[in-house]
Coordinates of C-alpha atoms in Angstrom, one line a residue:
X1085 CA 0.0 0.0 0.0
X1086 CA 1.4 3.3 -1.1
X1087 CA 0.6 5.4 2.0
X1088 CA 3.6 6.7 3.8
X1089 CA 3.5 7.2 7.6
X1090 CA 5.4 10.3 8.8
X1091 CA 6.6 11.0 12.3
X1092 CA 5.6 14.6 13.1
X1093 CA 5.1 16.7 16.1
X1094 CA 1.5 16.9 17.1
X1095 CA 1.9 19.5 19.7
X1096 CA 0.6 22.3 17.5
X1097 CA -2.2 22.6 15.0
X1098 CA -1.6 23.7 11.4
X1099 CA -1.7 27.4 12.4
X1100 CA 0.9 27.0 15.0
X1101 CA -1.4 27.6 18.0
X1102 CA -1.5 25.1 20.8
X1103 CA -4.1 22.4 20.2
X1104 CA -5.8 22.9 23.5
X1105 CA -6.5 26.5 22.7
X1106 CA -8.5 25.8 19.5
X1107 CA -10.5 22.7 20.3
X1108 CA -12.4 21.1 23.2
X1109 CA -10.8 18.2 25.0
X1110 CA -12.0 14.9 23.6
X1111 CA -14.5 13.0 25.7
X1112 CA -13.2 10.0 27.7
X1113 CA -13.0 6.7 25.9
X1114 CA -15.5 4.0 27.0
X1115 CA -14.0 0.7 25.9
X1116 CA -16.7 -1.5 24.4
X1117 CA -16.3 -5.2 25.0
X1118 CA -18.0 -8.3 23.6
X1119 CA -19.3 -11.2 25.7
X1120 CA -20.8 -14.6 24.6
X1121 CA -23.7 -14.3 22.3
X1122 CA -27.2 -15.8 23.1
X1123 CA -26.5 -19.0 21.2
X1124 CA -23.1 -19.5 22.7
X1125 CA -20.6 -17.9 20.3
X1126 CA -17.5 -15.7 21.0
X1127 CA -16.8 -14.5 17.5
X1128 CA -18.7 -13.5 14.3
X1129 CA -18.9 -16.1 11.5
X1130 CA -16.4 -16.4 8.7
X1131 CA -17.3 -18.1 5.4
X1132 CA -19.1 -17.5 2.1
X1133 CA -22.7 -16.5 1.2
X1134 CA -24.3 -17.1 -2.1
X1135 CA -26.5 -13.9 -2.4
X1136 CA -24.0 -11.8 -4.4
X1137 CA -23.5 -14.6 -6.9
X1138 CA -27.3 -15.0 -7.3
X1139 CA -28.1 -11.3 -7.5
X1140 CA -25.2 -10.2 -9.7
X1141 CA -25.7 -12.5 -12.6
X1142 CA -23.4 -10.6 -14.9
X1143 CA -20.5 -10.8 -12.4
X1144 CA -21.0 -14.5 -11.9
X1145 CA -22.5 -16.0 -15.0
X1146 CA -21.3 -19.5 -14.2
X1147 CA -23.1 -19.8 -10.9
X1148 CA -26.5 -21.4 -10.2
X1149 CA -28.0 -22.6 -6.9
X1150 CA -27.1 -26.2 -7.5
X1151 CA -25.2 -28.9 -5.6
X1152 CA -22.2 -28.8 -7.9
X1153 CA -21.9 -25.0 -8.1
X1154 CA -22.3 -24.6 -4.4
X1155 CA -19.7 -27.2 -3.6
X1156 CA -17.3 -25.7 -6.2
X1157 CA -17.5 -22.3 -4.3
X1158 CA -17.5 -23.7 -0.8
X1159 CA -14.6 -26.1 -1.3
X1160 CA -12.4 -23.0 -1.8
X1161 CA -12.9 -22.2 1.9
X1162 CA -10.9 -25.3 2.7
X1163 CA -8.5 -25.3 -0.2
X1164 CA -5.0 -24.5 1.0
X1165 CA -4.3 -22.8 -2.4
X1166 CA -7.3 -20.5 -1.8
X1167 CA -8.7 -19.7 1.7
X1168 CA -7.9 -22.9 3.6
X1169 CA -6.5 -22.4 7.1
X1170 CA -7.9 -18.9 7.5
X1171 CA -10.9 -19.9 9.5
X1172 CA -13.6 -19.5 6.8
X1173 CA -16.0 -22.3 7.6
X1174 CA -19.6 -21.4 6.9
X1175 CA -21.1 -22.2 3.5
X1176 CA -24.3 -20.1 3.7
X1177 CA -27.0 -20.5 1.1
X1178 CA -29.2 -17.5 0.7
X1179 CA -32.7 -17.4 -0.8
X1180 CA -33.3 -19.9 -3.6
X1181 CA -32.4 -23.1 -1.8
X1182 CA -35.9 -23.9 -0.6
X1183 CA -39.3 -24.4 -2.3
X1184 CA -40.9 -21.0 -2.6
X1185 CA -44.6 -21.6 -1.9
X1186 CA -45.2 -24.7 0.3
X1187 CA -43.5 -26.9 2.8
X1188 CA -43.7 -30.7 3.5
X1189 CA -46.8 -32.4 4.8
X1190 CA -46.3 -30.6 8.2
X1191 CA -45.6 -27.2 6.6
X1192 CA -41.8 -27.4 7.3
X1193 CA -39.4 -25.7 4.8
X1194 CA -38.0 -28.1 2.2
X1195 CA -35.0 -27.8 -0.2
X1196 CA -35.5 -28.0 -3.9
X1197 CA -34.5 -31.6 -4.6
X1198 CA -34.0 -31.0 -8.3
X1199 CA -31.2 -28.6 -7.4
X1200 CA -29.8 -29.6 -4.0
X1201 CA -29.4 -32.5 -1.6
X1202 CA -28.9 -30.6 1.7
X1203 CA -28.1 -33.6 3.9
X1204 CA -25.5 -34.8 1.4
X1205 CA -24.1 -31.2 1.1
X1206 CA -23.8 -30.9 4.8
X1207 CA -22.0 -34.3 5.0
X1208 CA -19.6 -33.1 2.3
X1209 CA -18.9 -29.8 4.0
X1210 CA -18.5 -31.4 7.5
X1211 CA -16.0 -33.8 6.0
X1212 CA -13.9 -30.8 5.0
X1213 CA -14.2 -29.0 8.3
X1214 CA -16.9 -26.7 6.9
X1215 CA -20.4 -25.9 8.0
X1216 CA -23.8 -25.3 6.3
X1217 CA -26.0 -22.2 6.5
X1218 CA -29.5 -21.7 5.3
X1219 CA -31.9 -18.7 4.7
X1220 CA -35.4 -18.3 6.1
X1221 CA -38.0 -15.6 6.4
X1222 CA -40.8 -15.1 8.9
X1223 CA -44.2 -16.8 8.6
X1224 CA -45.6 -20.1 7.3
X1225 CA -46.7 -20.7 3.7
X1226 CA -50.3 -19.7 2.9
X1227 CA -50.7 -23.0 1.1
X1228 CA -49.9 -24.9 4.2
X1229 CA -52.6 -23.4 6.4
X1230 CA -54.6 -26.6 6.8
X1231 CA -51.6 -28.8 7.6
X1232 CA -50.9 -30.1 11.1
X1233 CA -47.7 -29.0 12.9
X1234 CA -45.3 -31.9 13.4
X1235 CA -45.8 -33.7 16.8
X1236 CA -49.1 -31.9 17.6
X1237 CA -52.7 -31.9 16.6
X1238 CA -52.6 -28.1 15.9
X1239 CA -53.4 -26.8 12.4
X1240 CA -51.0 -24.1 11.1
X1241 CA -54.1 -21.9 10.4
X1242 CA -54.8 -21.8 14.1
X1243 CA -51.4 -20.2 14.8
X1244 CA -51.5 -17.5 12.1
X1245 CA -52.3 -13.8 12.2
X1246 CA -54.1 -13.7 8.8
X1247 CA -51.6 -11.1 7.5
X1248 CA -50.0 -12.1 4.2
X1249 CA -46.5 -10.6 4.2
X1250 CA -46.0 -10.7 0.4
X1251 CA -43.5 -13.6 0.7
X1252 CA -46.1 -16.3 0.0
X1253 CA -46.5 -16.6 3.7
X1254 CA -48.8 -15.7 6.5
X1255 CA -47.3 -14.2 9.6
X1256 CA -47.7 -15.9 13.0
X1257 CA -49.7 -14.7 15.9
X1258 CA -46.9 -15.3 18.4
X1259 CA -49.3 -15.5 21.4
X1260 CA -50.9 -18.7 20.1
X1261 CA -50.2 -22.3 21.0
X1262 CA -48.3 -24.2 18.3
X1263 CA -46.2 -21.3 17.1
X1264 CA -43.1 -22.4 19.0
X1265 CA -43.8 -26.1 18.2
X1266 CA -43.7 -25.2 14.4
X1267 CA -40.4 -23.4 14.8
X1268 CA -39.0 -26.3 16.8
X1269 CA -40.0 -28.7 14.1
X1270 CA -38.3 -26.7 11.4
X1271 CA -35.1 -26.2 13.3
X1272 CA -35.1 -29.9 14.3
X1273 CA -35.4 -30.8 10.7
X1274 CA -32.5 -28.5 9.9
X1275 CA -30.5 -30.3 12.6
X1276 CA -31.2 -33.6 11.0
X1277 CA -29.9 -32.3 7.7
X1278 CA -26.7 -31.0 9.4
X1279 CA -27.4 -27.2 9.3
X1280 CA -25.1 -25.0 11.5
X1281 CA -26.3 -21.4 10.7
X1282 CA -29.6 -19.7 10.1
X1283 CA -30.0 -16.3 8.4
X1284 CA -33.4 -14.9 9.3
X1285 CA -34.3 -12.2 6.8
X1286 CA -37.0 -9.5 6.4
X1287 CA -37.2 -8.9 10.2
X1288 CA -39.1 -5.8 11.3
X1289 CA -39.1 -3.2 12.5
X1290 CA -36.2 -2.1 10.4
X1291 CA -36.2 -4.0 7.2
X1292 CA -37.4 -1.9 4.3
X1293 CA -40.7 -3.0 2.7
X1294 CA -39.5 -2.9 -0.9
X1295 CA -42.7 -3.9 -2.5
X1296 CA -43.8 -6.7 -0.2
X1297 CA -46.2 -6.2 2.7
X1298 CA -44.2 -6.9 5.9
X1299 CA -45.8 -6.7 9.3
X1300 CA -44.6 -3.9 11.4
X1301 CA -43.2 -6.2 14.0
X1302 CA -41.8 -9.7 13.3
X1303 CA -39.4 -9.7 16.3
X1304 CA -41.3 -12.7 17.6
X1305 CA -39.8 -14.7 14.9
X1306 CA -36.3 -14.0 16.2
X1307 CA -37.4 -15.2 19.7
X1308 CA -39.0 -18.3 18.3
X1309 CA -36.0 -19.3 16.3
X1310 CA -33.7 -18.7 19.2
X1311 CA -35.8 -20.9 21.5
X1312 CA -35.9 -23.5 18.7
X1313 CA -32.1 -23.5 18.4
X1314 CA -31.8 -23.9 22.2
X1315 CA -33.8 -27.2 22.1
X1316 CA -32.2 -28.6 18.9
X1317 CA -29.7 -31.4 18.8
X1318 CA -26.8 -29.4 17.3
X1319 CA -25.6 -25.8 17.9
X1320 CA -26.6 -23.2 15.3
X1321 CA -25.9 -19.5 14.8
X1322 CA -28.7 -17.0 14.2
X1323 CA -28.1 -14.0 12.0
X1324 CA -31.0 -11.5 11.7
X1325 CA -31.4 -9.2 8.7
X1326 CA -31.7 -7.0 6.8
X1327 CA -31.6 -3.7 8.6
X1328 CA -32.8 -3.8 12.2
X1329 CA -34.4 -1.1 14.4
X1330 CA -31.8 0.0 16.9
X1331 CA -34.0 1.6 19.6
X1332 CA -33.8 0.1 23.1
X1333 CA -37.0 -2.0 22.9
X1334 CA -36.0 -3.9 19.8
X1335 CA -32.3 -3.9 20.3
X1336 CA -33.0 -5.7 23.6
X1337 CA -34.8 -8.5 21.6
X1338 CA -31.9 -8.8 19.0
X1339 CA -29.1 -8.9 21.6
X1340 CA -30.8 -11.6 23.8
X1341 CA -31.7 -13.9 20.9
X1342 CA -29.5 -13.5 17.9
X1343 CA -25.7 -13.8 17.4
X1344 CA -25.3 -11.1 14.7
X1345 CA -27.6 -8.4 13.3
X1346 CA -27.6 -6.4 10.1
X1347 CA -27.0 -2.7 10.6
X1348 CA -27.6 -1.7 6.9
X1349 CA -29.5 -2.8 3.9
X1350 CA -28.0 -5.0 1.2
X1351 CA -24.9 -3.3 -0.2
X1352 CA -24.5 -5.2 -3.5
X1353 CA -25.5 -4.0 -6.9
X1354 CA -28.6 -5.9 -8.2
X1355 CA -28.4 -7.5 -11.7
X1356 CA -25.2 -5.6 -12.5
X1357 CA -21.9 -6.3 -14.2
X1358 CA -20.2 -5.8 -10.8
X1359 CA -20.9 -6.8 -7.3
X1360 CA -20.6 -3.5 -5.6
X1361 CA -20.2 0.3 -5.7
X1362 CA -18.2 2.5 -3.3
X1363 CA -21.3 4.5 -2.5
X1364 CA -22.9 1.6 -0.6
X1365 CA -19.7 0.8 1.2
X1366 CA -19.6 4.4 2.4
X1367 CA -23.2 3.9 3.5
X1368 CA -22.5 0.7 5.3
X1369 CA -19.7 2.3 7.3
X1370 CA -21.9 5.2 8.2
X1371 CA -24.7 2.9 9.3
X1372 CA -22.2 1.0 11.5
X1373 CA -21.1 4.4 13.0
X1374 CA -24.7 5.2 13.8
X1375 CA -25.3 1.8 15.4
X1376 CA -22.1 1.7 17.5
X1377 CA -22.4 5.3 18.7
X1378 CA -25.7 4.3 20.4
X1379 CA -23.7 1.7 22.4
X1380 CA -20.8 3.9 23.5
X1381 CA -22.5 4.8 26.8
X1382 CA -23.2 1.3 27.8
X1383 CA -21.4 -0.3 30.7
X1384 CA -22.4 -3.8 29.8
X1385 CA -20.6 -6.0 27.3
X1386 CA -22.2 -6.3 23.9
X1387 CA -23.7 -9.8 23.1
X1388 CA -24.4 -9.5 19.4
X1389 CA -22.0 -8.9 16.5
X1390 CA -22.6 -6.4 13.7
X1391 CA -23.4 -7.7 10.2
X1392 CA -22.3 -5.1 7.6
X1393 CA -23.4 -7.4 4.8
X1394 CA -21.2 -9.6 2.7
X1395 CA -17.5 -8.8 2.1
X1396 CA -16.9 -8.3 -1.6
X1397 CA -13.1 -7.9 -1.7
X1398 CA -12.0 -11.2 -3.3
X1399 CA -12.2 -10.2 -7.0
X1400 CA -10.4 -7.7 -9.2
X1401 CA -11.9 -4.3 -9.8
X1402 CA -13.7 -5.2 -13.0
X1403 CA -15.7 -7.9 -11.1
X1404 CA -15.9 -6.3 -7.6
X1405 CA -16.7 -2.8 -8.8
X1406 CA -14.3 -1.0 -6.5
X1407 CA -10.6 -0.1 -6.8
X1408 CA -7.9 -2.1 -5.1
X1409 CA -7.4 0.7 -2.5
X1410 CA -11.1 0.6 -1.8
X1411 CA -11.0 -3.2 -1.5
X1412 CA -8.3 -2.8 1.1
X1413 CA -10.3 -0.3 3.1
X1414 CA -13.4 -2.4 3.0
X1415 CA -11.5 -5.4 4.2
X1416 CA -9.8 -3.3 6.9
X1417 CA -13.1 -2.0 8.3
X1418 CA -15.0 -5.3 8.3
X1419 CA -12.0 -7.1 10.0
X1420 CA -11.5 -4.4 12.7
X1421 CA -15.3 -3.9 13.3
X1422 CA -15.8 -7.5 14.4
X1423 CA -18.3 -7.9 11.6
X1424 CA -19.5 -11.1 9.9
X1425 CA -16.8 -12.1 7.5
X1426 CA -19.1 -13.8 5.0
X1427 CA -17.5 -13.4 1.6
X1428 CA -19.8 -12.5 -1.3
X1429 CA -17.1 -12.7 -4.0
X1430 CA -16.7 -15.3 -6.6
X1431 CA -14.2 -17.7 -4.9
X1432 CA -13.3 -19.3 -8.3
X1433 CA -12.0 -15.9 -9.5
X1434 CA -9.9 -14.8 -6.4
X1435 CA -7.0 -12.6 -7.4
X1436 CA -3.7 -12.2 -5.5
X1437 CA -4.9 -9.1 -3.7
X1438 CA -8.2 -10.7 -2.8
X1439 CA -6.5 -13.8 -1.3
X1440 CA -4.1 -11.6 0.6
X1441 CA -6.9 -9.4 2.0
X1442 CA -8.8 -12.5 3.1
X1443 CA -6.0 -14.6 4.5
X1444 CA -3.3 -12.3 5.9
X1445 CA -2.6 -13.7 9.4
X1446 CA -1.9 -10.3 11.0
X1447 CA -5.1 -8.9 9.6
X1448 CA -7.1 -12.0 10.8
X1449 CA -5.6 -11.4 14.3
X1450 CA -7.1 -8.0 14.1
X1451 CA -10.5 -9.7 13.4
X1452 CA -10.0 -11.8 16.5
X1453 CA -9.3 -8.6 18.5
X1454 CA -12.4 -7.0 17.0
X1455 CA -14.4 -10.0 18.3
X1456 CA -13.4 -9.0 21.8
X1457 CA -13.4 -5.2 21.6
X1458 CA -15.9 -3.2 19.5
X1459 CA -14.6 -0.6 17.0
X1460 CA -15.8 2.9 17.7
X1461 CA -15.3 6.3 16.0
X1462 CA -12.8 8.9 17.4
X1463 CA -12.4 11.5 14.6
X1464 CA -9.1 13.2 13.9
X1465 CA -8.8 16.6 15.6
X1466 CA -11.8 16.2 17.9
X1467 CA -12.2 12.6 19.1
X1468 CA -15.8 13.0 18.0
X1469 CA -18.1 10.5 16.3
X1470 CA -19.9 12.4 13.5
X1471 CA -19.6 11.3 9.9
X1472 CA -16.8 12.9 7.9
X1473 CA -14.5 12.1 5.1
X1474 CA -11.3 11.7 7.1
X1475 CA -12.0 9.2 9.9
X1476 CA -10.3 7.4 12.8
X1477 CA -11.6 4.5 14.7
X1478 CA -10.3 2.5 17.7
X1479 CA -11.0 -0.9 19.3
X1480 CA -9.7 -1.5 22.8
X1481 CA -7.4 -1.0 24.6
X1482 CA -7.4 -4.6 25.8
X1483 CA -7.7 -5.4 29.5
X1484 CA -4.7 -7.7 29.5
X1485 CA -2.0 -5.9 27.7
X1486 CA -3.4 -2.5 26.9
X1487 CA -3.2 -3.1 23.1
X1488 CA -5.5 -1.3 20.7
X1489 CA -6.4 -1.4 17.0
X1490 CA -6.7 1.8 15.1
X1491 CA -8.2 2.4 11.6
X1492 CA -7.5 5.7 9.8
X1493 CA -9.4 6.3 6.6
X1494 CA -10.0 8.8 3.8
X1495 CA -13.3 7.6 2.5
X1496 CA -13.2 10.0 -0.4
X1497 CA -15.8 12.5 -1.6
X1498 CA -19.4 11.7 -0.5
X1499 CA -21.4 9.7 -3.1
X1500 CA -24.9 10.4 -1.8
X1501 CA -25.2 8.0 1.2
X1502 CA -22.1 8.6 3.2
X1503 CA -23.5 10.6 6.0
X1504 CA -21.2 13.5 5.4
X1505 CA -23.0 15.0 2.3
X1506 CA -22.8 18.8 2.5
X1507 CA -19.3 18.8 4.1
X1508 CA -16.2 20.2 2.5
X1509 CA -15.1 17.8 -0.3
X1510 CA -11.5 16.8 -0.2
X1511 CA -9.9 15.5 -3.3
X1512 CA -6.5 13.8 -3.9
X1513 CA -4.1 12.9 -1.2
X1514 CA -4.7 14.3 2.3
X1515 CA -2.2 14.6 5.1
X1516 CA -3.8 14.6 8.5
X1517 CA -3.0 13.7 12.1
X1518 CA -4.7 11.6 14.8
X1519 CA -3.5 12.3 18.3
X1520 CA -3.6 9.7 21.0
X1521 CA -5.7 12.2 22.9
X1522 CA -8.2 12.1 20.0
X1523 CA -8.3 8.3 20.4
X1524 CA -8.8 8.6 24.1
X1525 CA -5.5 6.7 24.9
X1526 CA -2.8 9.2 26.0
X1527 CA 0.5 7.5 26.4
X1528 CA 3.5 6.1 24.5
X1529 CA 3.0 3.3 22.0
X1530 CA 4.9 0.9 19.8
X1531 CA 3.1 1.0 16.4
X1532 CA 2.7 -1.8 13.9
X1533 CA 1.5 -1.3 10.4
X1534 CA -0.6 -4.4 10.0
X1535 CA -0.9 -4.7 6.3
X1536 CA 2.7 -3.8 5.7
X1537 CA 3.9 -6.1 8.4
X1538 CA 6.2 -3.3 9.6
X1539 CA 7.1 -1.9 13.0
X1540 CA 7.2 1.9 13.1
X1541 CA 9.0 4.1 15.6
X1542 CA 7.6 4.5 19.1
X1543 CA 5.1 7.3 19.3
X1544 CA 4.2 9.4 22.3
X1545 CA 1.8 11.9 20.7
X1546 CA -0.1 10.2 17.8
X1547 CA -0.1 9.3 14.1
X1548 CA 0.2 11.3 10.9
X1549 CA -0.8 9.8 7.6
X1550 CA -1.1 10.5 3.9
X1551 CA -4.1 8.9 2.4
X1552 CA -5.6 9.2 -1.1
X1553 CA -9.3 8.9 -1.8
X1554 CA -10.6 5.5 -0.6
X1555 CA -7.3 4.6 1.2
X1556 CA -6.8 3.5 4.8
X1557 CA -4.3 2.4 7.3
X1558 CA -4.6 -0.3 9.9
X1559 CA -2.4 -0.1 13.0
X1560 CA -1.9 -2.1 16.1
X1561 CA -0.7 -0.1 19.1
X1562 CA 1.1 -1.7 22.1
X1563 CA 2.0 0.4 25.1
X1564 CA 5.8 1.0 25.4
X1565 CA 5.4 0.3 29.1
X1566 CA 2.1 -1.3 30.2
X1567 CA 0.9 -0.9 33.8
X1568 CA -2.2 -3.1 34.5
X1569 CA -5.2 -1.1 35.6
X1570 CA -5.4 -2.8 39.0
X1571 CA -1.9 -1.6 39.8
X1572 CA -2.9 1.9 38.9
X1573 CA -5.9 1.6 41.3
X1574 CA -3.6 0.4 44.1
X1575 CA -1.4 3.4 43.5

């Protein structure tokens, strides 16, 4: 990466006046920590999801939701010449794996046998150390209303609200007997097949309607699937989607029942020649900023990981739709943010940069750190959290060694959804500084440039960077002399 890190005095601002005379003191840093999720996980998932390949037909003309095409993609997760050894394990099938308008004779979701054999797929994946994920939406099929729920004498029609949600399904009335039993029967069937991950989409409040007729509140579906997973014969993750309400009432539901939650809409291009545009990456970062800023006052550990949507950094610019520098920034942010690392790229067309971004061991160690400490905004010059083109973020410091991860970015001019429209537009390369006071961690640190695998001189004041549009830097900071907090309290 062509960014040069320059050691410079940060004692004065660009006009020469002392910094403390021209800006307010940054607010104290509240370190955000993660704890075990409701279904028993201590990290976000890594793997591959099929949705980008399905939606971006021109970018992936060879893919169809079939047994052979799915195996061809997912085997790359275990292939030592591709992504093997980097911890990518989930092969997540998005919409299109199941029959679209009816279930089995008990109204349970069924795979399309002409395309897939899910038990055989799960067996193949498990033999390679991989795991199987499936996609579901709220409600039961309208055509199944007169069927009897497995293990009961309750008809599905007696559990439904009567509201057709536009997805060929009727929403449940979650107060009625039989609703939990239906969810249990579905998840138990998944367990028989060997499913390890459930993506529950179209959850409200939050998900945009987009032409269907979603109920205002399907949060009961999240609770029902969580309870079903708890009684199943094998552990499963639950990811809820596709843009969740963040207020206290509903965030409380998500964090007590799901393992990860979407904080933005889909970021991929639909039916396009490329997977992605930089405008939606800017939007995804801003939506994460909005989400995590709401958590910065909490004193309790977070129990749900952020899902920023699929990671589209594996393919060259003509396929991915973003430049190599932007691919690096996207990978940096997803890794540091402790986000789901479900790749949306075409794994049969990985280029050298894509493989490096997805397998670099120091960068993956940052992802492990991000699964323990949440990334939060601390802007250059203020330590604030508002959206702007030049950004800085911090995760940590850690409780054991006082280490921190810092991301510094030039997200480029706003493209309509960045959150900083109307601000001054900066073009070309920008030199700017981030003080340790901005970051909320005054002290002296050893600095490691993660992507360059390079140690930089010890810094006592902060960092100065040169970044072009779309570029970023990823740093690991280690105290030059670490004193554990309990010793400071004893002092």
